N, CA and C of each residue as an Amber inpcrd file, in Angstrom:
protein
   363
 -11.8390000  -5.5600000 -10.7840000 -11.4750000  -4.5620000 -11.6380000
 -12.5540000  -4.1660000 -12.6060000 -12.5960000  -2.9790000 -13.0390000
 -13.5850000  -2.5020000 -13.9290000 -13.2260000  -2.9050000 -15.3450000
 -14.2220000  -3.2030000 -16.2110000 -13.9080000  -3.7080000 -17.5330000
 -13.5620000  -2.5640000 -18.5320000 -13.5720000  -1.3090000 -18.0980000
 -13.1050000  -0.2070000 -18.9850000 -14.2550000   0.3330000 -19.8240000
 -15.4690000  -0.1070000 -19.6130000 -16.6030000   0.3830000 -20.4100000
 -17.5670000   1.1610000 -19.5410000 -16.9480000   1.9470000 -18.6430000
 -17.7750000   2.7050000 -17.6660000 -17.5050000   4.1550000 -17.9050000
 -18.5240000   5.0250000 -17.7080000 -18.2570000   6.5040000 -17.6760000
 -17.2890000   6.7900000 -16.5960000 -16.4660000   7.8000000 -16.8040000
 -15.5160000   8.1050000 -15.7560000 -14.1080000   7.5060000 -16.0080000
 -14.0590000   6.5920000 -17.0070000 -12.7810000   5.9860000 -17.3850000
 -12.0030000   7.0760000 -18.2000000 -10.7570000   7.3170000 -17.8240000
 -10.0100000   8.3240000 -18.4860000  -8.6650000   7.6590000 -18.9900000
  -8.3970000   7.8130000 -20.1980000  -7.1600000   7.3410000 -20.7830000
  -6.7140000   5.9370000 -20.1720000  -7.6420000   5.0560000 -20.0990000
  -7.4710000   3.7100000 -19.5110000  -7.1770000   3.6720000 -18.0470000
  -7.4180000   4.7950000 -17.4420000  -7.3320000   4.8960000 -15.9530000
  -8.7330000   4.7460000 -15.3740000  -8.8950000   3.7540000 -14.6230000
 -10.2230000   3.4010000 -14.0480000 -10.3490000   4.1270000 -12.7250000
 -11.0550000   5.2010000 -12.7640000 -11.1330000   6.0330000 -11.5680000
 -11.8870000   5.2630000 -10.4460000 -12.7820000   4.4300000 -10.7800000
 -13.4910000   3.6150000  -9.7460000 -12.4880000   2.6860000  -9.0180000
 -11.5340000   2.2050000  -9.7180000 -10.5410000   1.2920000  -9.1090000
  -9.6410000   2.0950000  -8.2460000  -9.3030000   3.3310000  -8.6060000
  -8.4030000   4.1420000  -7.7740000  -9.1640000   4.5140000  -6.5050000
 -10.4230000   4.9060000  -6.6410000 -11.1920000   5.2890000  -5.4030000
 -11.4380000   4.0550000  -4.5530000 -11.5670000   2.8570000  -5.1600000
 -11.8820000   1.6640000  -4.3860000 -10.6120000   1.2030000  -3.6130000
  -9.4550000   1.5180000  -4.0980000  -8.1630000   1.1540000  -3.4530000
  -7.7750000   2.1110000  -2.3480000  -8.1580000   3.3290000  -2.4690000
  -7.8210000   4.3890000  -1.5040000  -8.1430000   4.0670000  -0.0660000
  -9.3510000   3.5470000   0.2070000  -9.6590000   3.2560000   1.6010000
  -8.7140000   2.1970000   2.3480000  -8.0960000   1.4060000   1.6120000
  -7.1710000   0.4850000   2.1370000  -6.0030000   1.1830000   2.8160000
  -5.5530000   2.2050000   2.1980000  -4.4960000   3.0030000   2.7550000
  -4.9480000   3.7830000   3.9540000  -6.1900000   4.2590000   3.9560000
  -6.6750000   4.9500000   5.1030000  -6.8630000   3.9710000   6.2860000
  -7.3830000   2.8130000   6.0280000  -7.5200000   1.7890000   7.0960000
  -6.1120000   1.3600000   7.6350000  -5.1680000   1.2750000   6.7140000
  -3.8210000   0.9640000   7.1610000  -3.2770000   1.9980000   8.0510000
  -3.4800000   3.3020000   7.7820000  -3.0640000   4.3440000   8.6330000
  -3.7080000   4.2910000  10.0400000  -5.0290000   3.9700000  10.0240000
  -5.7240000   3.8940000  11.3330000  -5.1450000   2.7260000  12.0800000
  -5.0030000   1.5780000  11.4670000  -4.5010000   0.3560000  12.1610000
  -3.0420000   0.6320000  12.7200000  -2.2100000   1.1960000  11.9070000
  -0.7850000   1.4120000  12.2860000  -0.7770000   2.4570000  13.4230000
  -1.5900000   3.4570000  13.3700000  -1.7250000   4.5350000  14.3200000
  -2.1330000   3.8970000  15.7250000  -3.1290000   2.9460000  15.6250000
  -3.5290000   2.2880000  16.9610000  -2.4710000   1.4670000  17.4230000
  -1.7430000   0.6850000  16.6450000  -0.6050000  -0.0930000  17.0710000
   0.4560000   0.7130000  17.6930000   0.7820000   1.8320000  17.0720000
   1.7930000   2.6910000  17.6220000   1.3750000   3.2700000  18.9580000
   0.1510000   3.7090000  19.0540000  -0.3470000   4.2420000  20.3210000
  -0.3040000   3.1880000  21.4690000  -0.7200000   1.9480000  21.0590000
  -0.6410000   0.8560000  22.0700000   0.8060000   0.6260000  22.5160000
   1.6810000   0.5530000  21.5720000   3.0820000   0.3530000  21.8510000
   3.6510000   1.4100000  22.8090000   3.4250000   2.6450000  22.4560000
   3.8990000   3.7040000  23.2840000   3.3260000   3.6960000  24.7080000
   1.9540000   3.6290000  24.7790000   1.2790000   3.6570000  26.1320000
   1.6980000   2.4760000  26.9430000   1.7850000   1.2680000  26.2730000
   2.0710000   0.1520000  27.0420000   3.5030000   0.1070000  27.5670000
   4.4880000   0.4400000  26.7470000   5.7730000   0.4440000  27.2410000
   6.1170000   1.5720000  28.1900000   5.5620000   2.7550000  27.8880000
   5.7590000   3.8040000  28.8210000   5.0970000   3.5630000  30.1870000
   3.9060000   2.8720000  30.1080000   3.1890000   2.5660000  31.3800000
   3.8170000   1.4280000  32.1790000   4.4920000   0.6030000  31.5140000
   5.0450000  -0.5600000  32.2150000   6.5220000  -0.3880000  32.5450000
   7.1040000   0.6700000  32.0720000   8.5320000   0.8810000  32.3140000
   9.3510000   0.0730000  31.4140000   9.9900000  -1.0050000  31.8950000
  10.8080000  -1.9250000  31.1160000  10.2760000  -3.3670000  31.3440000
   9.1780000  -3.6500000  30.6410000   8.4610000  -4.9370000  30.8970000
   9.2770000  -6.1500000  30.4410000  10.4010000  -5.9550000  29.7500000
  11.1630000  -7.1110000  29.2380000  12.0270000  -7.6910000  30.2280000
  12.1190000  -7.0490000  31.4830000  12.8620000  -7.5960000  32.5570000
  14.3740000  -7.3850000  32.4660000  15.0690000  -7.9170000  33.3790000
  16.4950000  -7.6840000  33.4740000  17.3460000  -8.9110000  33.5060000
  16.7060000  -9.9760000  32.9120000  17.5540000 -11.1740000  32.6930000
  18.4000000 -10.9780000  31.4650000  19.1150000 -11.9820000  31.0770000
  19.9780000 -11.8870000  29.8970000  19.2650000 -11.3810000  28.6400000
  18.1350000 -12.0670000  28.3300000  17.3950000 -11.7080000  27.0870000
  16.7310000 -10.3070000  27.1910000  16.1980000  -9.9940000  28.3960000
  15.6510000  -8.7060000  28.6270000  16.6020000  -7.5820000  28.4680000
  17.7930000  -7.7670000  29.0580000  18.8670000  -6.7850000  28.8830000
  19.2850000  -6.6340000  27.4870000  19.3730000  -7.7260000  26.7610000
  19.7010000  -7.6490000  25.3360000  18.7030000  -6.8140000  24.5260000
  17.4260000  -7.1070000  24.7990000  16.3540000  -6.4230000  24.0490000
  16.3400000  -4.9900000  24.4150000  16.4160000  -4.7070000  25.7300000
  16.3650000  -3.2850000  26.2240000  17.5570000  -2.5260000  25.7370000
  18.6520000  -3.2150000  25.6890000  19.9200000  -2.5570000  25.1660000
  19.8150000  -2.1030000  23.6760000  19.0590000  -2.8370000  23.0040000
  18.9160000  -2.4840000  21.5620000  17.6650000  -1.5390000  21.3800000
  16.6600000  -1.8520000  22.0610000  15.4000000  -1.0930000  21.8550000
  15.4400000   0.3050000  22.4270000  15.8540000   0.4900000  23.6350000
  15.8230000   1.7890000  24.3680000  16.5350000   2.8790000  23.5350000
  17.7390000   2.6450000  23.0440000  18.3730000   3.7980000  22.3370000
  17.7110000   4.2070000  21.0270000  16.8780000   3.2910000  20.5240000
  16.2530000   3.5020000  19.2280000  14.6630000   3.6990000  19.3880000
  14.2260000   3.6990000  20.6130000  12.7310000   3.8240000  20.8450000
  12.1440000   5.0690000  20.2080000  12.6850000   6.2120000  20.3760000
  12.1370000   7.4520000  19.7630000  12.2520000   7.3840000  18.2390000
  13.2770000   6.8840000  17.7230000  13.3920000   6.7120000  16.2060000
  12.3340000   5.7980000  15.6370000  12.1610000   4.6850000  16.3750000
  11.0790000   3.6910000  15.9860000   9.7340000   4.3560000  15.9640000
   9.4590000   5.0810000  17.0120000   8.0930000   5.6720000  17.1640000
   7.9520000   6.7110000  16.1230000   8.9720000   7.5380000  15.8420000
   8.9400000   8.5670000  14.8720000   8.7380000   7.9710000  13.4600000
   9.4760000   6.9680000  13.1530000   9.3370000   6.2660000  11.8190000
   7.9760000   5.7710000  11.6430000   7.3520000   5.1540000  12.6010000
   5.9900000   4.6400000  12.5190000   5.0580000   5.7730000  12.3050000
   5.2200000   6.9030000  13.0360000   4.3840000   8.0940000  12.8600000
   4.4360000   8.6090000  11.3630000   5.6310000   8.6000000  10.8440000
   5.8390000   9.0730000   9.4390000   5.0820000   8.1360000   8.4920000
   5.1420000   6.7940000   8.7640000   4.4130000   5.8320000   7.9580000
   2.8980000   6.1140000   8.0410000   2.3950000   6.4550000   9.2310000
   0.9120000   6.7430000   9.3490000   0.6010000   7.9460000   8.4600000
   1.4420000   8.9710000   8.5030000   1.1970000  10.1670000   7.6340000
   1.2980000   9.7970000   6.1910000   2.2250000   8.9990000   5.8740000
   2.3960000   8.5820000   4.4840000   1.2620000   7.8420000   3.9330000
   0.6680000   6.8380000   4.7630000  -0.4460000   6.1510000   4.2840000
  -1.7520000   7.0250000   4.1800000  -1.8260000   8.0440000   5.0840000
  -2.9260000   9.0160000   5.0020000  -2.7740000   9.7840000   3.7430000
  -1.6140000  10.2190000   3.4030000  -1.3430000  11.0120000   2.2190000
  -1.6640000  10.2500000   0.9080000  -1.3700000   8.9510000   0.9500000
  -1.6000000   8.1130000  -0.2550000  -3.1320000   8.0360000  -0.4490000
  -3.8300000   7.8270000   0.6090000  -5.2660000   7.7660000   0.4340000
  -5.8750000   9.0470000  -0.0970000  -5.4830000  10.1920000   0.4510000
  -5.9380000  11.4840000  -0.0150000  -5.4950000  11.7420000  -1.4830000
  -4.2730000  11.3650000  -1.7600000  -3.7510000  11.5630000  -3.1840000
  -4.4750000  10.7200000  -4.1880000  -4.8250000   9.5390000  -3.8030000
  -5.5460000   8.6710000  -4.7960000  -6.9470000   9.2120000  -5.0680000
  -7.6020000   9.6730000  -3.9900000  -8.9490000  10.2410000  -4.2090000
  -8.8810000  11.4810000  -5.0710000  -7.9280000  12.3580000  -4.7590000
  -7.7200000  13.5880000  -5.5530000  -7.3780000  13.2550000  -6.9900000
  -6.5300000  12.2290000  -7.1470000  -6.1020000  11.9430000  -8.4850000
  -7.3260000  11.3610000  -9.3370000  -8.0690000  10.5550000  -8.7070000
  -9.2730000  10.0780000  -9.3860000 -10.2020000  11.2340000  -9.7870000
 -10.4270000  12.1160000  -8.8580000 -11.3010000  13.2630000  -9.1470000
 -10.7040000  14.0950000 -10.1680000  -9.3380000  14.3070000 -10.1870000
  -8.7050000  15.1310000 -11.1900000  -8.7900000  14.4730000 -12.5500000
  -8.7280000  13.1950000 -12.6580000  -8.8360000  12.5400000 -13.9840000
 -10.1940000  12.7110000 -14.5200000 -11.2350000  12.6210000 -13.7130000
 -12.6170000  12.8270000 -14.1420000 -12.7350000  14.2320000 -14.6250000
 -12.2990000  15.2380000 -13.8290000 -12.3650000  16.6550000 -14.2820000
 -11.5870000  16.8710000 -15.5950000 -10.4590000  16.3220000 -15.6570000
  -9.6000000  16.4620000 -16.9020000 -10.3070000  15.8980000 -18.1110000
 -10.9560000  14.7690000 -17.9120000 -11.6170000  14.0810000 -19.0290000
 -12.8130000  14.9130000 -19.4850000 -13.5420000  15.5280000 -18.5780000
 -14.6650000  16.3960000 -18.9150000 -14.1390000  17.6340000 -19.6790000
 -12.9930000  18.1780000 -19.2020000 -12.4300000  19.3700000 -19.9280000
 -12.0090000  19.0210000 -21.3070000 -11.3470000  17.9600000 -21.4690000
 -10.8620000  17.4970000 -22.8680000 -12.1250000  17.2280000 -23.7190000
 -13.1330000  16.6050000 -23.1580000 -14.2810000  16.2830000 -23.9430000
 -14.9300000  17.6200000 -24.3750000 -14.9400000  18.6270000 -23.5410000
 -15.5220000  19.8770000 -23.8780000 -14.8200000  20.5590000 -24.9310000
 -13.4310000  20.3860000 -25.0450000 -12.6760000  21.0290000 -26.0590000
 -13.0230000  20.4260000 -27.4800000 -13.3950000  19.1760000 -27.4790000
 -13.6300000  18.5120000 -28.7450000 -15.0240000  18.3250000 -29.1080000
 -15.9740000  18.9270000 -28.3410000 -17.3360000  18.8410000 -28.6530000
 -17.6630000  19.9060000 -29.7210000 -18.3810000  19.4020000 -30.7080000
 -18.7130000  20.3110000 -31.8300000 -19.8080000  21.2760000 -31.3480000
 -19.5800000  22.5840000 -31.5600000 -20.5610000  23.5880000 -31.1380000
 -21.4920000  23.8120000 -32.3690000 -22.7190000  23.6370000 -32.2130000
 -23.6860000  23.8270000 -33.2550000 -24.3020000  25.1870000 -33.1240000
 -24.3050000  25.8590000 -34.2670000 -24.9160000  27.1870000 -34.3460000
 -26.0600000  27.1870000 -35.2970000 -27.0900000  27.9510000 -35.0060000
 -28.2710000  27.9750000 -35.8710000 -27.8120000  28.4920000 -37.2490000
 -28.3420000  27.9280000 -38.3110000 -28.0150000  28.4930000 -39.6670000
 -28.8940000  29.6750000 -39.9700000 -28.2450000  30.6090000 -40.5320000
 -28.9660000  31.8340000 -40.9150000 -29.2080000  31.7820000 -42.3990000
 -30.4250000  32.1060000 -42.8490000 -30.8290000  31.9890000 -44.2920000
 -30.1350000  32.9790000 -45.1370000 -29.8230000  34.1650000 -44.6140000
 -29.1950000  35.1760000 -45.5030000 -27.7230000  35.1350000 -45.6100000
 -27.1210000  34.1700000 -44.8840000 -25.6790000  34.0250000 -44.9010000
 -24.9550000  35.0000000 -43.9930000 -25.6120000  35.7740000 -43.2200000
 -24.9700000  36.6810000 -42.3070000 -24.3220000  35.8640000 -41.1990000
 -23.1470000  36.3020000 -40.8090000 -22.4200000  35.6530000 -39.7200000
 -21.5520000  34.4880000 -40.2710000 -21.6590000  34.1370000 -41.6000000
 -20.7670000  33.0720000 -42.1300000 -19.5690000  33.7070000 -42.6690000
 -18.4860000  32.9990000 -42.5620000 -17.1850000  33.5300000 -43.0070000
 -16.7370000  32.8730000 -44.3110000
């Protein structure tokens, strides 16, 4: 974790920490996507590899009716992990932009002094 004494820290939000955590969600999406692809290709390619003994029939009886739902749910999780990664990066960037905007609002604007008093109110 960052000690909070770094430029880019906004309202105690450590943008470096947010950006550092984001890739874990990206990697999770990649890993889950690969696992899902392997599951689909393997089971589709092998037909019903669990066999037709008692245990195989029990597994197939539960898995087959829910196969598309399982695949769809895993696909939604992949998209969710990808979205979290993108949102965290955007959020970190947004906090930095917001901090710069707020800092600009409170920066004292210095104007050159005029000796004759013109321009003073």
